[in-house]
């Protein structure tokens, strides 16, 4: 897949079945070049899922030292780096369908899956690479971020429908901090409602369909 960021097209070029390099082009031969990466050997294994946002591109890449992680690039070697560093004991399900990236101002939210907690919201933070999980804890197996309704970005916040199980759902909002990650205050008050769905963004505001009892 290829994505557009700024005036350039970015794409991953595979050397063989498991080695890939990041490239950018402005549509001319002279403006087509490889973006250097600090990965071991200069390439990443099993790279996929390019997403553009806020003047950067994000993608999944596997470095032989770090394993499979989220990477970010501004199109330069100096601006290309590993963005996350997941602990080895977190069983991630990084694949073509599970990774979603949502740039929001100076922050970036991303969603991927763990086998026990379902689909979760994370943010990178700190230096060296650190990550923080923002999704709420659940007492048993969670479905997590609802699959059928993608999250939306409102300003610098992310809104999503959180599905604890097949019958319990609520709308959550996050500013990228743990303290600022909560159910949407006053949602469905005072009469109450359930089964939120169809979260959409229109003119900078989020709308959701819900059922009243």
CSV table of C-alpha atoms in Angstrom, one decimal:
chain,number,residue,atom,x,y,z
A,1,UNK,CA,0.0,0.0,0.0
A,2,UNK,CA,1.0,3.6,-0.5
A,3,UNK,CA,0.0,6.8,1.2
A,4,UNK,CA,0.3,10.6,0.5
A,5,UNK,CA,2.0,12.9,3.1
A,6,UNK,CA,2.6,16.5,2.1
A,7,UNK,CA,3.5,16.5,-1.5
A,8,UNK,CA,5.1,13.0,-1.6
A,9,UNK,CA,3.9,9.5,-2.0
A,10,UNK,CA,5.3,7.0,0.5
A,11,UNK,CA,5.5,3.2,-0.1
A,12,UNK,CA,7.3,0.1,1.2
A,13,UNK,CA,9.5,-1.7,-1.3
A,14,UNK,CA,10.1,-5.3,-0.6
A,15,UNK,CA,13.5,-6.9,-1.3
A,16,UNK,CA,12.1,-10.4,-0.9
A,17,UNK,CA,9.3,-12.1,1.1
A,18,UNK,CA,10.4,-10.6,4.5
A,19,UNK,CA,12.6,-7.5,3.9
A,20,UNK,CA,11.2,-4.0,3.2
A,21,UNK,CA,12.5,-0.5,2.9
A,22,UNK,CA,10.6,2.8,3.1
A,23,UNK,CA,10.6,5.0,0.0
A,24,UNK,CA,9.2,8.5,-0.9
A,25,UNK,CA,8.6,10.1,-4.3
A,26,UNK,CA,7.4,13.4,-5.7
A,27,UNK,CA,6.6,11.8,-9.0
A,28,UNK,CA,10.0,12.4,-10.6
A,29,UNK,CA,13.0,10.1,-11.0
A,30,UNK,CA,15.3,12.5,-9.1
A,31,UNK,CA,12.8,12.9,-6.3
A,32,UNK,CA,12.4,9.2,-5.7
A,33,UNK,CA,14.6,7.9,-2.9
A,34,UNK,CA,14.8,5.5,0.0
A,35,UNK,CA,14.2,6.8,3.5
A,36,UNK,CA,17.1,5.6,5.7
A,37,UNK,CA,16.0,3.8,8.8
A,38,UNK,CA,18.1,3.0,11.9
A,39,UNK,CA,16.9,-0.6,11.8
A,40,UNK,CA,19.6,-3.3,11.9
A,41,UNK,CA,20.9,-3.8,8.4
A,42,UNK,CA,19.0,-0.8,7.1
A,43,UNK,CA,15.7,-2.7,6.5
A,44,UNK,CA,12.7,-3.9,8.4
A,45,UNK,CA,11.1,-7.3,8.2
A,46,UNK,CA,7.4,-7.9,7.6
A,47,UNK,CA,6.6,-4.2,7.3
A,48,UNK,CA,3.1,-3.2,6.4
A,49,UNK,CA,0.2,-0.9,7.2
A,50,UNK,CA,1.3,2.6,6.1
A,51,UNK,CA,-0.9,5.4,7.6
A,52,UNK,CA,-0.4,9.1,7.1
A,53,UNK,CA,-1.2,11.9,9.5
A,54,UNK,CA,0.1,15.3,10.7
A,55,UNK,CA,2.9,15.4,8.1
A,56,UNK,CA,4.3,12.0,9.1
A,57,UNK,CA,3.8,8.3,8.1
A,58,UNK,CA,3.3,5.5,10.5
A,59,UNK,CA,3.9,1.8,9.8
A,60,UNK,CA,4.5,-1.5,11.5
A,61,UNK,CA,8.0,-2.9,11.1
A,62,UNK,CA,10.0,-5.8,12.6
A,63,UNK,CA,13.6,-5.1,13.6
A,64,UNK,CA,15.6,-8.2,14.5
A,65,UNK,CA,16.6,-6.7,17.8
A,66,UNK,CA,13.3,-5.1,18.9
A,67,UNK,CA,10.7,-7.3,17.3
A,68,UNK,CA,7.4,-6.0,15.8
A,69,UNK,CA,6.8,-2.4,16.7
A,70,UNK,CA,5.2,0.8,15.4
A,71,UNK,CA,7.5,3.2,13.5
A,72,UNK,CA,7.2,6.8,12.4
A,73,UNK,CA,8.9,8.8,9.7
A,74,UNK,CA,8.9,12.4,8.5
A,75,UNK,CA,10.6,11.4,5.3
A,76,UNK,CA,14.2,11.9,6.5
A,77,UNK,CA,16.6,9.5,8.1
A,78,UNK,CA,16.9,11.6,11.2
A,79,UNK,CA,13.1,11.7,11.5
A,80,UNK,CA,12.6,8.0,11.1
A,81,UNK,CA,12.5,6.0,14.4
A,82,UNK,CA,10.8,3.2,16.3
A,83,UNK,CA,7.9,4.8,18.1
A,84,UNK,CA,6.9,2.0,20.5
A,85,UNK,CA,8.7,-0.6,22.6
A,86,UNK,CA,6.3,-3.2,23.8
A,87,UNK,CA,7.3,-5.4,26.7
A,88,UNK,CA,8.1,-8.9,25.6
A,89,UNK,CA,5.3,-10.4,27.8
A,90,UNK,CA,2.5,-8.5,26.1
A,91,UNK,CA,0.9,-10.9,23.5
A,92,UNK,CA,0.2,-8.5,20.7
A,93,UNK,CA,-1.9,-9.3,17.6
A,94,UNK,CA,-0.2,-6.8,15.2
A,95,UNK,CA,-1.6,-7.6,11.8
A,96,UNK,CA,-3.1,-5.9,8.8
A,97,UNK,CA,-6.5,-5.6,10.3
A,98,UNK,CA,-5.7,-4.8,13.9
A,99,UNK,CA,-3.5,-1.8,13.8
A,100,UNK,CA,-5.1,1.6,13.5
A,101,UNK,CA,-3.3,5.0,13.9
A,102,UNK,CA,-5.1,8.3,14.8
A,103,UNK,CA,-3.0,11.4,14.8
A,104,UNK,CA,-4.5,14.1,17.0
A,105,UNK,CA,-2.5,17.4,17.1
A,106,UNK,CA,0.9,16.7,18.7
A,107,UNK,CA,-0.2,13.3,19.9
A,108,UNK,CA,-0.9,10.0,18.2
A,109,UNK,CA,-3.3,7.3,19.4
A,110,UNK,CA,-3.0,3.8,18.1
A,111,UNK,CA,-5.2,0.7,18.5
A,112,UNK,CA,-4.1,-2.9,18.5
A,113,UNK,CA,-5.1,-6.1,20.1
A,114,UNK,CA,-4.0,-8.3,22.9
A,115,UNK,CA,-5.4,-11.7,23.4
A,116,UNK,CA,-6.8,-11.1,26.9
A,117,UNK,CA,-8.1,-7.5,26.6
A,118,UNK,CA,-9.2,-7.2,23.0
A,119,UNK,CA,-8.7,-4.0,21.0
A,120,UNK,CA,-7.1,-1.3,23.1
A,121,UNK,CA,-6.1,2.3,22.8
A,122,UNK,CA,-2.4,3.2,23.4
A,123,UNK,CA,-0.2,6.3,23.2
A,124,UNK,CA,3.6,6.5,22.8
A,125,UNK,CA,5.3,8.7,25.4
A,126,UNK,CA,8.7,9.6,26.7
A,127,UNK,CA,12.2,9.0,25.5
A,128,UNK,CA,13.4,6.4,25.0
A,129,UNK,CA,10.4,4.7,23.5
A,130,UNK,CA,7.7,4.1,26.0
A,131,UNK,CA,4.0,3.4,25.7
A,132,UNK,CA,0.9,3.7,27.8
A,133,UNK,CA,-2.3,1.8,27.6
A,134,UNK,CA,-5.4,4.1,27.9
A,135,UNK,CA,-8.2,1.6,27.6
A,136,UNK,CA,-10.1,0.9,30.8
A,137,UNK,CA,-9.5,-2.3,32.8
A,138,UNK,CA,-12.1,-5.0,32.7
A,139,UNK,CA,-12.6,-7.9,35.2
A,140,UNK,CA,-12.8,-10.6,32.5
A,141,UNK,CA,-12.1,-11.0,28.8
A,142,UNK,CA,-12.9,-7.7,26.9
A,143,UNK,CA,-13.9,-7.0,23.4
A,144,UNK,CA,-12.4,-3.5,23.8
A,145,UNK,CA,-12.8,-0.8,21.1
A,146,UNK,CA,-15.8,-1.7,19.0
A,147,UNK,CA,-14.8,-3.0,15.6
A,148,UNK,CA,-17.7,-1.9,13.5
A,149,UNK,CA,-17.5,1.8,14.5
A,150,UNK,CA,-14.1,3.4,14.0
A,151,UNK,CA,-13.0,6.0,16.6
A,152,UNK,CA,-13.0,9.7,15.7
A,153,UNK,CA,-10.6,12.5,16.5
A,154,UNK,CA,-12.2,15.7,17.8
A,155,UNK,CA,-9.5,18.4,18.2
A,156,UNK,CA,-6.8,16.7,20.2
A,157,UNK,CA,-9.0,14.0,21.7
A,158,UNK,CA,-10.0,10.5,20.6
A,159,UNK,CA,-13.6,9.2,21.0
A,160,UNK,CA,-14.5,5.6,20.7
A,161,UNK,CA,-17.2,3.1,21.6
A,162,UNK,CA,-15.9,0.7,24.2
A,163,UNK,CA,-17.4,-2.8,24.3
A,164,UNK,CA,-16.9,-4.7,27.5
A,165,UNK,CA,-19.0,-7.6,26.3
A,166,UNK,CA,-21.8,-8.3,23.8
A,167,UNK,CA,-24.4,-6.3,25.8
A,168,UNK,CA,-22.4,-3.6,27.6
A,169,UNK,CA,-21.1,-0.6,25.6
A,170,UNK,CA,-20.3,3.0,26.4
A,171,UNK,CA,-18.7,6.0,24.7
A,172,UNK,CA,-15.2,6.9,25.9
A,173,UNK,CA,-13.0,10.0,25.4
A,174,UNK,CA,-9.2,10.5,25.9
A,175,UNK,CA,-6.9,13.4,25.8
A,176,UNK,CA,-3.9,11.1,25.7
A,177,UNK,CA,-3.5,10.8,29.5
A,178,UNK,CA,-4.7,8.2,31.9
A,179,UNK,CA,-6.5,10.8,34.0
A,180,UNK,CA,-8.1,12.3,30.9
A,181,UNK,CA,-9.4,8.9,29.6
A,182,UNK,CA,-13.0,8.5,30.9
A,183,UNK,CA,-16.5,7.7,29.8
A,184,UNK,CA,-18.0,10.8,28.0
A,185,UNK,CA,-19.5,12.9,30.9
A,186,UNK,CA,-23.3,13.2,30.8
A,187,UNK,CA,-23.7,10.8,27.8
A,188,UNK,CA,-27.4,9.9,27.6
A,189,UNK,CA,-28.2,11.8,30.8
A,190,UNK,CA,-30.7,12.1,32.3
A,191,UNK,CA,-33.0,9.5,30.8
A,192,UNK,CA,-30.3,7.0,30.0
A,193,UNK,CA,-29.6,5.0,26.9
A,194,UNK,CA,-27.7,2.0,25.6
A,195,UNK,CA,-26.3,0.3,22.5
A,196,UNK,CA,-24.3,3.3,21.2
A,197,UNK,CA,-23.3,2.9,17.5
A,198,UNK,CA,-22.4,4.8,14.3
A,199,UNK,CA,-20.0,7.3,15.9
A,200,UNK,CA,-19.4,10.0,13.2
A,201,UNK,CA,-17.6,13.3,12.9
A,202,UNK,CA,-19.4,16.3,11.4
A,203,UNK,CA,-18.1,19.9,11.4
A,204,UNK,CA,-15.8,19.2,14.3
A,205,UNK,CA,-18.4,17.6,16.5
A,206,UNK,CA,-19.0,13.9,17.2
A,207,UNK,CA,-22.4,12.3,16.9
A,208,UNK,CA,-23.5,8.9,18.0
A,209,UNK,CA,-26.7,6.8,17.6
A,210,UNK,CA,-28.1,5.3,20.9
A,211,UNK,CA,-31.2,3.5,22.0
A,212,UNK,CA,-33.4,4.9,24.7
A,213,UNK,CA,-35.2,2.4,27.0
